[in-house]
mmCIF file of C-alpha atoms in Angstrom:
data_model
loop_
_atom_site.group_PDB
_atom_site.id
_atom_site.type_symbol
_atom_site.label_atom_id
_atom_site.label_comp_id
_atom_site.label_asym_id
_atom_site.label_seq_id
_atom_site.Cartn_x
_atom_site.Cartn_y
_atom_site.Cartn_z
ATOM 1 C CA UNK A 1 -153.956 -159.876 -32.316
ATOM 2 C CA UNK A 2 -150.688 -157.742 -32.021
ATOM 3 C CA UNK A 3 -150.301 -154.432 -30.958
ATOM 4 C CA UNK A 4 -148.146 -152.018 -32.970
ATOM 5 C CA UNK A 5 -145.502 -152.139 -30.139
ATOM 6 C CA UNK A 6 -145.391 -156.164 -31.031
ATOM 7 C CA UNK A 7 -145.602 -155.572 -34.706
ATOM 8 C CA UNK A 8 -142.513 -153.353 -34.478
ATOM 9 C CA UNK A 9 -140.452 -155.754 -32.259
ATOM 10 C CA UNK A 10 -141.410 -158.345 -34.487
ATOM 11 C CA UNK A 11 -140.194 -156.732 -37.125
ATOM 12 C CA UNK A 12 -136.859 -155.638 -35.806
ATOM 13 C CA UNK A 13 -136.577 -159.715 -34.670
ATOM 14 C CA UNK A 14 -137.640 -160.395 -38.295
ATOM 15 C CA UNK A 15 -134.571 -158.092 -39.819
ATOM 16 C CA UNK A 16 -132.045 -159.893 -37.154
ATOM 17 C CA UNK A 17 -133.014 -162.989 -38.233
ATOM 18 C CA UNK A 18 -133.068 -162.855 -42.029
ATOM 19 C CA UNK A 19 -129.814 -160.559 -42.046
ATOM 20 C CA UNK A 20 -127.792 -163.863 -39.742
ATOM 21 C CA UNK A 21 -129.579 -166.522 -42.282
ATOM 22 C CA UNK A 22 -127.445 -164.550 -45.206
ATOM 23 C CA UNK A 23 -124.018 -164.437 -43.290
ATOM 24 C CA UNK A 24 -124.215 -168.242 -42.337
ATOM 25 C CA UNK A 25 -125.172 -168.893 -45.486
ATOM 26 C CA UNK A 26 -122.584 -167.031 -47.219
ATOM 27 C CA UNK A 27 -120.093 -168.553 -44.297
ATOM 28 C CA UNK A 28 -121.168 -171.792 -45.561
ATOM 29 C CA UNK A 29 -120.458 -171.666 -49.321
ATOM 30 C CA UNK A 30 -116.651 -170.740 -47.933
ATOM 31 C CA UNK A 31 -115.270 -172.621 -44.996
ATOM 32 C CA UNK A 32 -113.441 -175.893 -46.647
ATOM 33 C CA UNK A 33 -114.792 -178.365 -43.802
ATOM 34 C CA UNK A 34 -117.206 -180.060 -44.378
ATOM 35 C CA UNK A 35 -118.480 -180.930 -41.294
ATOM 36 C CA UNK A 36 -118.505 -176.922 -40.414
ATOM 37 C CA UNK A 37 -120.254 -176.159 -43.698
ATOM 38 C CA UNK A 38 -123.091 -178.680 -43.043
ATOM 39 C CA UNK A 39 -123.325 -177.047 -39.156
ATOM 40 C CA UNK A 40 -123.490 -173.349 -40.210
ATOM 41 C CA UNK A 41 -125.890 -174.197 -43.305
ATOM 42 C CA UNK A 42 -128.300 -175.811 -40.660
ATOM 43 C CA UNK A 43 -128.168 -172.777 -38.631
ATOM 44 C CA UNK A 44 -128.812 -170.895 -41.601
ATOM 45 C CA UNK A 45 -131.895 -172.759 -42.316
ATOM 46 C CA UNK A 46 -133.144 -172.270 -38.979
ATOM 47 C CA UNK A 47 -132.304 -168.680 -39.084
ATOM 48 C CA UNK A 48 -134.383 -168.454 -41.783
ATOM 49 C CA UNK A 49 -137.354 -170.435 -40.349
ATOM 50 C CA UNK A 50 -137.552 -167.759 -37.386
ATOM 51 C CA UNK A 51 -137.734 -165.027 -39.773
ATOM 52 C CA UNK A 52 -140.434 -167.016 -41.175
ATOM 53 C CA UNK A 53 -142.357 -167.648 -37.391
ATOM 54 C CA UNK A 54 -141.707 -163.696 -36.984
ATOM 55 C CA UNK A 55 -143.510 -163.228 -40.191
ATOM 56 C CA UNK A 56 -146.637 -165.147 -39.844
ATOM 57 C CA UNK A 57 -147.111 -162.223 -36.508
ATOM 58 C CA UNK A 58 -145.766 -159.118 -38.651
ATOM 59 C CA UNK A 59 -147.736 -159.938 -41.746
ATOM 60 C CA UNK A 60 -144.711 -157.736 -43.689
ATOM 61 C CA UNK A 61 -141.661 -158.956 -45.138
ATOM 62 C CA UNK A 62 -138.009 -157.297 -44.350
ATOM 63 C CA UNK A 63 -135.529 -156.928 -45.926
ATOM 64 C CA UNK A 64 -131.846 -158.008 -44.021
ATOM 65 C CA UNK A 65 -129.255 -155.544 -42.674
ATOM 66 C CA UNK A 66 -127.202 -154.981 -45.941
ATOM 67 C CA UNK A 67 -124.587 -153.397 -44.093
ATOM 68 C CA UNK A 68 -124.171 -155.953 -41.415
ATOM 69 C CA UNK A 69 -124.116 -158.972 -43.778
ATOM 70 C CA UNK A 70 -120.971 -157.225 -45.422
ATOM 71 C CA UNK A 71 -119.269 -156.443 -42.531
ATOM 72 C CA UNK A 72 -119.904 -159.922 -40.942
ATOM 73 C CA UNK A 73 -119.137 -161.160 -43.856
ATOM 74 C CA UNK A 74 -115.587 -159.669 -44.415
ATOM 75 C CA UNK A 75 -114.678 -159.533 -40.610
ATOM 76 C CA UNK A 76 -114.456 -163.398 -40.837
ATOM 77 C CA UNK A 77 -113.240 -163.645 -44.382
ATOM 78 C CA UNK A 78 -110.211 -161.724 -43.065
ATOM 79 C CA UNK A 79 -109.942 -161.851 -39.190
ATOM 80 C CA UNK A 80 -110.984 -165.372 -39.118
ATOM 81 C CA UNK A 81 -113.968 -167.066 -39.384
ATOM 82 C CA UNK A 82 -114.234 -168.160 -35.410
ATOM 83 C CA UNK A 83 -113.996 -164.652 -34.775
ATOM 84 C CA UNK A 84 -116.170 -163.206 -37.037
ATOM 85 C CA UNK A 85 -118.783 -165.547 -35.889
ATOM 86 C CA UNK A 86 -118.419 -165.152 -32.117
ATOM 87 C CA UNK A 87 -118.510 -161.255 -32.659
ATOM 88 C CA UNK A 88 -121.866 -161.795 -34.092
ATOM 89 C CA UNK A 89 -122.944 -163.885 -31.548
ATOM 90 C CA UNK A 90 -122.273 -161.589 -28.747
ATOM 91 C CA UNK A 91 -124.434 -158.928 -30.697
ATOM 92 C CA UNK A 92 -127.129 -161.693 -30.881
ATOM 93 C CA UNK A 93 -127.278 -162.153 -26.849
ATOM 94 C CA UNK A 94 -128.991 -158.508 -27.229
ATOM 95 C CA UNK A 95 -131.452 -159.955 -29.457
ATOM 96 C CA UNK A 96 -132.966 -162.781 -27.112
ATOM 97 C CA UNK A 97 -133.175 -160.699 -24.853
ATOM 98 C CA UNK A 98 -136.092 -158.751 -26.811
ATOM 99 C CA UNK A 99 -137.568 -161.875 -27.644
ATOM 100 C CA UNK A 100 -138.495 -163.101 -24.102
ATOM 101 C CA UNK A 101 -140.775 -160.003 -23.938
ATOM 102 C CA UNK A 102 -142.800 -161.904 -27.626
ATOM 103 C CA UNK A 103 -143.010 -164.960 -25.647
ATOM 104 C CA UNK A 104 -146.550 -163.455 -24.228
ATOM 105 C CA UNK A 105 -148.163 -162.767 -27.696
ATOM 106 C CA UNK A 106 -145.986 -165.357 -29.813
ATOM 107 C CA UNK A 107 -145.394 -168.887 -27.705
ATOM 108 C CA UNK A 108 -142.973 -169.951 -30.200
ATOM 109 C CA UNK A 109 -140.449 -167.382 -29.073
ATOM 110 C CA UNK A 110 -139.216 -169.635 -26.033
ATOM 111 C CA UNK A 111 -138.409 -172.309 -28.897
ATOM 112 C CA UNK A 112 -136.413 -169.788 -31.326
ATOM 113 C CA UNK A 113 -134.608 -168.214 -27.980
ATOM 114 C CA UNK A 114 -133.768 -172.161 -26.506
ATOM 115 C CA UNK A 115 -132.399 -172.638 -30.475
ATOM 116 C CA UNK A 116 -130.180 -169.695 -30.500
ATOM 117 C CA UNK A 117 -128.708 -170.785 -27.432
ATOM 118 C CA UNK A 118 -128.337 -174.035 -28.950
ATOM 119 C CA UNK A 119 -126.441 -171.871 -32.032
ATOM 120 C CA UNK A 120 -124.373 -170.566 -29.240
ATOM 121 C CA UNK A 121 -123.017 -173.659 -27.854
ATOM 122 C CA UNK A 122 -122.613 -175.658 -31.148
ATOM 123 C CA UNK A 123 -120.640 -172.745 -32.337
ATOM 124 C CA UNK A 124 -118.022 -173.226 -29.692
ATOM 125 C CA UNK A 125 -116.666 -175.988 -30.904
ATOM 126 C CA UNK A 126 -117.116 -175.314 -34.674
ATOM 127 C CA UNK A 127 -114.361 -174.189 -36.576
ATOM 128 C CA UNK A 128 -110.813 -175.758 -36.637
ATOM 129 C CA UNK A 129 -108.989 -172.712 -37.771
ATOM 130 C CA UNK A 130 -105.191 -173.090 -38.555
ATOM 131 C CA UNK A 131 -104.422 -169.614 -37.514
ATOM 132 C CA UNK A 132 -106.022 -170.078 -33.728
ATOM 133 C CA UNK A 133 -103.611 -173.143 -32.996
ATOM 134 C CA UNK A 134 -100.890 -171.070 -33.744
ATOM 135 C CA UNK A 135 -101.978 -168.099 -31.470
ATOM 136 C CA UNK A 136 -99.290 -169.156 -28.729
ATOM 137 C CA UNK A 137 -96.273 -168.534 -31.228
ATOM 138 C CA UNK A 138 -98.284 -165.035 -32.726
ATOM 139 C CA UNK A 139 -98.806 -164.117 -28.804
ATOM 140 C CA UNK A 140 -94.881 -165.316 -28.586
ATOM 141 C CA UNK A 141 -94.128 -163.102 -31.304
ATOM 142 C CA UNK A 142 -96.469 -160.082 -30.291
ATOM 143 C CA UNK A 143 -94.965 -159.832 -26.804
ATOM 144 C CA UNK A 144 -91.188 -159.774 -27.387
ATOM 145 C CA UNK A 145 -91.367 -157.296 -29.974
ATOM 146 C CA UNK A 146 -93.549 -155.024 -27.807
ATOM 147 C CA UNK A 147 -90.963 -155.779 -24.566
ATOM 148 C CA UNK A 148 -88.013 -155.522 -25.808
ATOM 149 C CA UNK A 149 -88.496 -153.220 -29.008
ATOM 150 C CA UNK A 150 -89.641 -151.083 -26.846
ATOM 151 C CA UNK A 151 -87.840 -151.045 -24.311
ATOM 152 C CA UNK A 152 -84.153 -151.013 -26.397
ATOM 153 C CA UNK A 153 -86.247 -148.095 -28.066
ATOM 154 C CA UNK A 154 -86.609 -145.967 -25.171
ATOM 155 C CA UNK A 155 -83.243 -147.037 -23.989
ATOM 156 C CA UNK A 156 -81.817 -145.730 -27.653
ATOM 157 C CA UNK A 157 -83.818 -142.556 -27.356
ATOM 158 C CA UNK A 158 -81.784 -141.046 -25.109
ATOM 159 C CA UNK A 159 -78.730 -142.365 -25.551
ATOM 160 C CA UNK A 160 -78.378 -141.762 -29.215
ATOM 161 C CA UNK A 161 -80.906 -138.524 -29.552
ATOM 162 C CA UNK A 162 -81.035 -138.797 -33.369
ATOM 163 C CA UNK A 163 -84.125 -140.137 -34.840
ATOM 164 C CA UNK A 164 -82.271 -142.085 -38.440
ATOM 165 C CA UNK A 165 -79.624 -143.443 -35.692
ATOM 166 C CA UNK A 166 -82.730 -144.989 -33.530
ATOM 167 C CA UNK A 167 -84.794 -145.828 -36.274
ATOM 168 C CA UNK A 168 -81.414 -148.024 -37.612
ATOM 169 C CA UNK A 169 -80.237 -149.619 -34.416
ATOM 170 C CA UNK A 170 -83.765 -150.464 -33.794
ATOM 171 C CA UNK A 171 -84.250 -152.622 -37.494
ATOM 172 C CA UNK A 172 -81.168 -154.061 -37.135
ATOM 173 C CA UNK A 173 -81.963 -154.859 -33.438
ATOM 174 C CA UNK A 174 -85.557 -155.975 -34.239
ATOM 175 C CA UNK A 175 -84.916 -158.102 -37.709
ATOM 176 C CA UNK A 176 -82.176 -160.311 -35.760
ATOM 177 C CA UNK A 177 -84.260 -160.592 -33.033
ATOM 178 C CA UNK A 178 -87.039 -161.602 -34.971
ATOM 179 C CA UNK A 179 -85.282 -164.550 -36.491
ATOM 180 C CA UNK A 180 -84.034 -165.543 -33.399
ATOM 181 C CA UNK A 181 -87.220 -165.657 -31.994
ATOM 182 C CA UNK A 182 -88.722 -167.647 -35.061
ATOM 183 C CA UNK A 183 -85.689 -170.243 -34.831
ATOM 184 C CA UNK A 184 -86.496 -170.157 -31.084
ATOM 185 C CA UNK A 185 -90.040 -171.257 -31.809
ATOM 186 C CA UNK A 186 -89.083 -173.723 -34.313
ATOM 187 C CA UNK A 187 -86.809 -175.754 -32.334
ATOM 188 C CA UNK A 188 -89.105 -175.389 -29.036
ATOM 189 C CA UNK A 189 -91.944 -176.942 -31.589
ATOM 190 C CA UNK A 190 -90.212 -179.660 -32.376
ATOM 191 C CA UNK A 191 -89.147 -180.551 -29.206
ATOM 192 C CA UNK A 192 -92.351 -180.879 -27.729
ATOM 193 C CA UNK A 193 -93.483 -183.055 -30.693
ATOM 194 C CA UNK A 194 -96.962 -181.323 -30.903
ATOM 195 C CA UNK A 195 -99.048 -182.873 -33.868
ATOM 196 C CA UNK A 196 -101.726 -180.041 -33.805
ATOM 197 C CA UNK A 197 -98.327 -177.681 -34.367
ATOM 198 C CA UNK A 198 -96.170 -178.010 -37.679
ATOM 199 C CA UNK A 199 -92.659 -176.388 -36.063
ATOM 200 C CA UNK A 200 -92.086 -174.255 -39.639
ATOM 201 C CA UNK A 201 -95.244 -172.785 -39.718
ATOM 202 C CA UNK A 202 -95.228 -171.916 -35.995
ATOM 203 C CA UNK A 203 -91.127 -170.032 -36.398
ATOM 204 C CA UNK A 204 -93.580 -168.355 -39.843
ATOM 205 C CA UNK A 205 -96.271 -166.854 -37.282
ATOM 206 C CA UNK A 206 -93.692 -166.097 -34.726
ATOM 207 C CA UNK A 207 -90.905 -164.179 -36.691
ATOM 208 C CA UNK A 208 -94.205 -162.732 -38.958
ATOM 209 C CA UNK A 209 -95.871 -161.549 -35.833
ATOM 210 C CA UNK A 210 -92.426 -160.197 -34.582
ATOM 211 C CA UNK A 211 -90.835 -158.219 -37.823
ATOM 212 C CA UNK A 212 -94.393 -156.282 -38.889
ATOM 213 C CA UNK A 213 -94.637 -155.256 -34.861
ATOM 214 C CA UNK A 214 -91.121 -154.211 -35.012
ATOM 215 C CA UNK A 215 -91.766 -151.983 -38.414
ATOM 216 C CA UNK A 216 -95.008 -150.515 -36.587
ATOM 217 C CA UNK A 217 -93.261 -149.404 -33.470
ATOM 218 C CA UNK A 218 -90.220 -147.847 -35.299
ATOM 219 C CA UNK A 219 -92.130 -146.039 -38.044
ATOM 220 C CA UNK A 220 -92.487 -142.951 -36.317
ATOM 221 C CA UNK A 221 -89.064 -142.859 -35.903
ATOM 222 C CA UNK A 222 -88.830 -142.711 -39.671
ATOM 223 C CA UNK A 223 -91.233 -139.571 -39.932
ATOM 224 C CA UNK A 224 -90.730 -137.347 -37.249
ATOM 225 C CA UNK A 225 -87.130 -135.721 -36.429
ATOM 226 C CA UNK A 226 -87.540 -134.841 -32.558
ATOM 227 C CA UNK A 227 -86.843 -138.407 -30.768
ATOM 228 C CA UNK A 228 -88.954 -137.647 -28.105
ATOM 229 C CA UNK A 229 -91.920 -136.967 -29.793
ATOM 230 C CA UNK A 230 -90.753 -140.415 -31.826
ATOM 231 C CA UNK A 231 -90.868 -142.248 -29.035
ATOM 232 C CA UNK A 232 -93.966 -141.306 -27.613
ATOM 233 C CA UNK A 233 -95.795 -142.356 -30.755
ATOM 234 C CA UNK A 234 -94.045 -145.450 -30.606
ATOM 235 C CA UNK A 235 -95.490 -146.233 -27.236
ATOM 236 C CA UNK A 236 -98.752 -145.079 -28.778
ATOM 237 C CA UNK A 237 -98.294 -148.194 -30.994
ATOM 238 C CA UNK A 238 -97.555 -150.211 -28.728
ATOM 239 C CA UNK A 239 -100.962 -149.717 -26.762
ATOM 240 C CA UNK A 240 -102.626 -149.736 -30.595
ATOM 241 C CA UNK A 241 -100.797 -153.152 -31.079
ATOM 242 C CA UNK A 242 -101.992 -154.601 -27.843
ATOM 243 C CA UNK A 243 -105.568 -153.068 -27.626
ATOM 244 C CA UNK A 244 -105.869 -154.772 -30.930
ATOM 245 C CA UNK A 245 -104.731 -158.316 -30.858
ATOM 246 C CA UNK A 246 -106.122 -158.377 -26.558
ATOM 247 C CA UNK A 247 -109.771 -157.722 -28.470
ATOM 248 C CA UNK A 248 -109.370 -160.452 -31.058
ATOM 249 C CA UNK A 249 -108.088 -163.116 -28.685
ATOM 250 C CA UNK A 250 -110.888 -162.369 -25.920
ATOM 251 C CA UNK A 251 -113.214 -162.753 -28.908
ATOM 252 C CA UNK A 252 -111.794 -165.540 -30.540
ATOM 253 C CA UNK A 253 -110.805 -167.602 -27.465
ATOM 254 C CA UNK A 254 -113.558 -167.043 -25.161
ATOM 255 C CA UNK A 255 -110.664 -164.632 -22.538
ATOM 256 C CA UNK A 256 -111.490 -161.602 -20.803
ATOM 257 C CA UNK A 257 -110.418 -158.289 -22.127
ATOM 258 C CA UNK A 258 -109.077 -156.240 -19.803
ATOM 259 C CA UNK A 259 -107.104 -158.717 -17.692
ATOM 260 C CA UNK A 260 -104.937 -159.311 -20.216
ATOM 261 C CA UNK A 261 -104.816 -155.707 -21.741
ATOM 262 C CA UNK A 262 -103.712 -153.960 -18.490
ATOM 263 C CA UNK A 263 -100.890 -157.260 -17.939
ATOM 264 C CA UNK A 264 -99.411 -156.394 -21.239
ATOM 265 C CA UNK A 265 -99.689 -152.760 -21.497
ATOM 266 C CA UNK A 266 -98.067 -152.743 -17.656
ATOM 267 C CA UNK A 267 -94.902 -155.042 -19.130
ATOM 268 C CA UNK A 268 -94.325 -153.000 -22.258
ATOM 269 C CA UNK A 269 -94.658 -149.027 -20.707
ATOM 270 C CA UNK A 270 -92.581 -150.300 -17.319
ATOM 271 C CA UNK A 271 -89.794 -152.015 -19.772
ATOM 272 C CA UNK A 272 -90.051 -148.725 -21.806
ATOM 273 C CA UNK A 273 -89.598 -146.343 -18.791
ATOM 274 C CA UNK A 274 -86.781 -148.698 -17.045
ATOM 275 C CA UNK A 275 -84.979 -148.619 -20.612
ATOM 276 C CA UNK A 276 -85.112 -144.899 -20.748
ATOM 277 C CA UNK A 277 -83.574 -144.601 -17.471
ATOM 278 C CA UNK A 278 -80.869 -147.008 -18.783
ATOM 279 C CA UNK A 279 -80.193 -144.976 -21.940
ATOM 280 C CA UNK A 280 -79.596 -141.949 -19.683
ATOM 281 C CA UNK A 281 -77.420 -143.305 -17.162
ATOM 282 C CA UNK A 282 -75.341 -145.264 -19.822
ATOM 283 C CA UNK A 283 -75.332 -141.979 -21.767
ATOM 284 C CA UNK A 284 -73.763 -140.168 -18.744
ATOM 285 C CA UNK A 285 -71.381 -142.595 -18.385
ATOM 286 C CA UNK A 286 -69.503 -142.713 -21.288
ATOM 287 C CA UNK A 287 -70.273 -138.748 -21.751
ATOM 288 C CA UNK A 288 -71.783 -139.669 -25.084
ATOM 289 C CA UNK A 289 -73.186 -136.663 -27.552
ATOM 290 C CA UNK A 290 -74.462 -137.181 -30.394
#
């Protein structure tokens, strides 16, 4: 016989577990492989036979997390499929841990927690994703826009003073740079001969990755007249831009968070500041006023 403090956990294990058996199976009916359909439909079907083992201790049904099924849902319809999955399972870690303390009045709990592990490690190694084996030329892309946009940003700051003048030198700057970059890519892709890599598509992520960071960091430039204030929204950016993409890799790839943030943020903000510097001496120099 369960106690109300059971039949509520049970319950709450009952909603986890029907609300994941409608995002695999909605997973399922749109990833292409087949071989990554069949795995997530069979962890669908289990999902769904734990809400079922729940049930026969609850006595109630439940209905899933309506909410959580569309975010899931869209999270890895958009950000990727690996990551929308992984970002689910980390929530799910939560979840076995309140069903070791049902193993008492329901034995099959050690069973359903030893099979969500299971989920775990077959999900590793599930999806082939095209956009996660071009990471390398998006991180390429990612970090040379945030170094050296800027960085020639800071530098033009205070050399120039005027917020159109930055905004222009910085485009012109950024879009040659970014199809530099994506040629660079290109050619270093073919050179290594990597089948997993097709060289075009990897200059495509590169220069893509490159461009839309350049037109994020130079938008307040665009906006606000005082340069200063321009600038420090850029650099804004640039910690938005690397908060971001540090969270989806660590998710994605299995890489620790802050590590990485802290490494890039450091790069970016001590290019900026030895830029700025730059832009002032230079400015003295040549006893430029604009």
């Amino acid at each position: 016989m369960t106690s109300n403090v059971d039949t509520r956990m049970f319950l709450r294990a009952q909603k986890n577990e029907i609300t994941e058996y409608i995002i695999y199976r909605k997973l399922a009916r749109v990833v292409s492989d087949k071989n990554n359909r069949d795995i997530l439909q069979r962890i669908s079907d289990d999902e769904l036979r734990h809400y079922m083992i729940w049930k026969k201790y609850s006595g109630r049904d439940v209905r899933p997390n309506r909410l959580k099924v569309f975010l899931y849902y869209w999270v890895a319809r958009i950000l990727g499929i690996t990551f929308g999955i992984k970002l689910m399972e980390r929530g799910e870690s939560a979840a076995q841990g309140a069903y070791e303390a049902l193993v008492d009045t329901a034995p099959e709990a050690r069973r359903i927690i030893a099979e969500e592990n299971e989920h775990e490690d077959e999900l590793i190694g599930l999806i082939d994703e095209e956009r996660l084996k071009y990471v390398g030329s998006i991180v390429l892309g990612l970090n040379d826009a945030l170094v050296e946009l800027t960085g020639a940003l800071a530098g033009l700051t205070l050399a120039l003073r005027n917020g159109k003048l930055i905004a222009m030198a910085g485009l012109i700057t950024g879009i040659a740079a970014s199809f530099s970059m994506a040629a660079s890519e290109y050619l270093s892709t073919k050179t290594e001969e990597d089948e997993t890599k097709h060289p075009v598509k990897a200059s495509v992520y590169t220069g893509t990755a490159y461009i839309l960071t350049v037109f994020f960091l130079i938008f307040p430039y665009l906006i606000f007249s005082d340069p200063i204030f321009s600038l420090c929204l850029t650099l804004l950016n640039a910690m938005l831009v690397i908060l971001a993409f540090t969270y989806y890799i660590s998710i994605a790839k299995d890489l620790t968070f802050w590590g990485r943030f802290l490494e890039m943020a450091a790069i970016s903000l001590g290019i900026a500041l030895i830029s700025f510097g730059l832009g002032y001496v230079i400015r003295l120099f040549f006893d430029i006023d604009i």
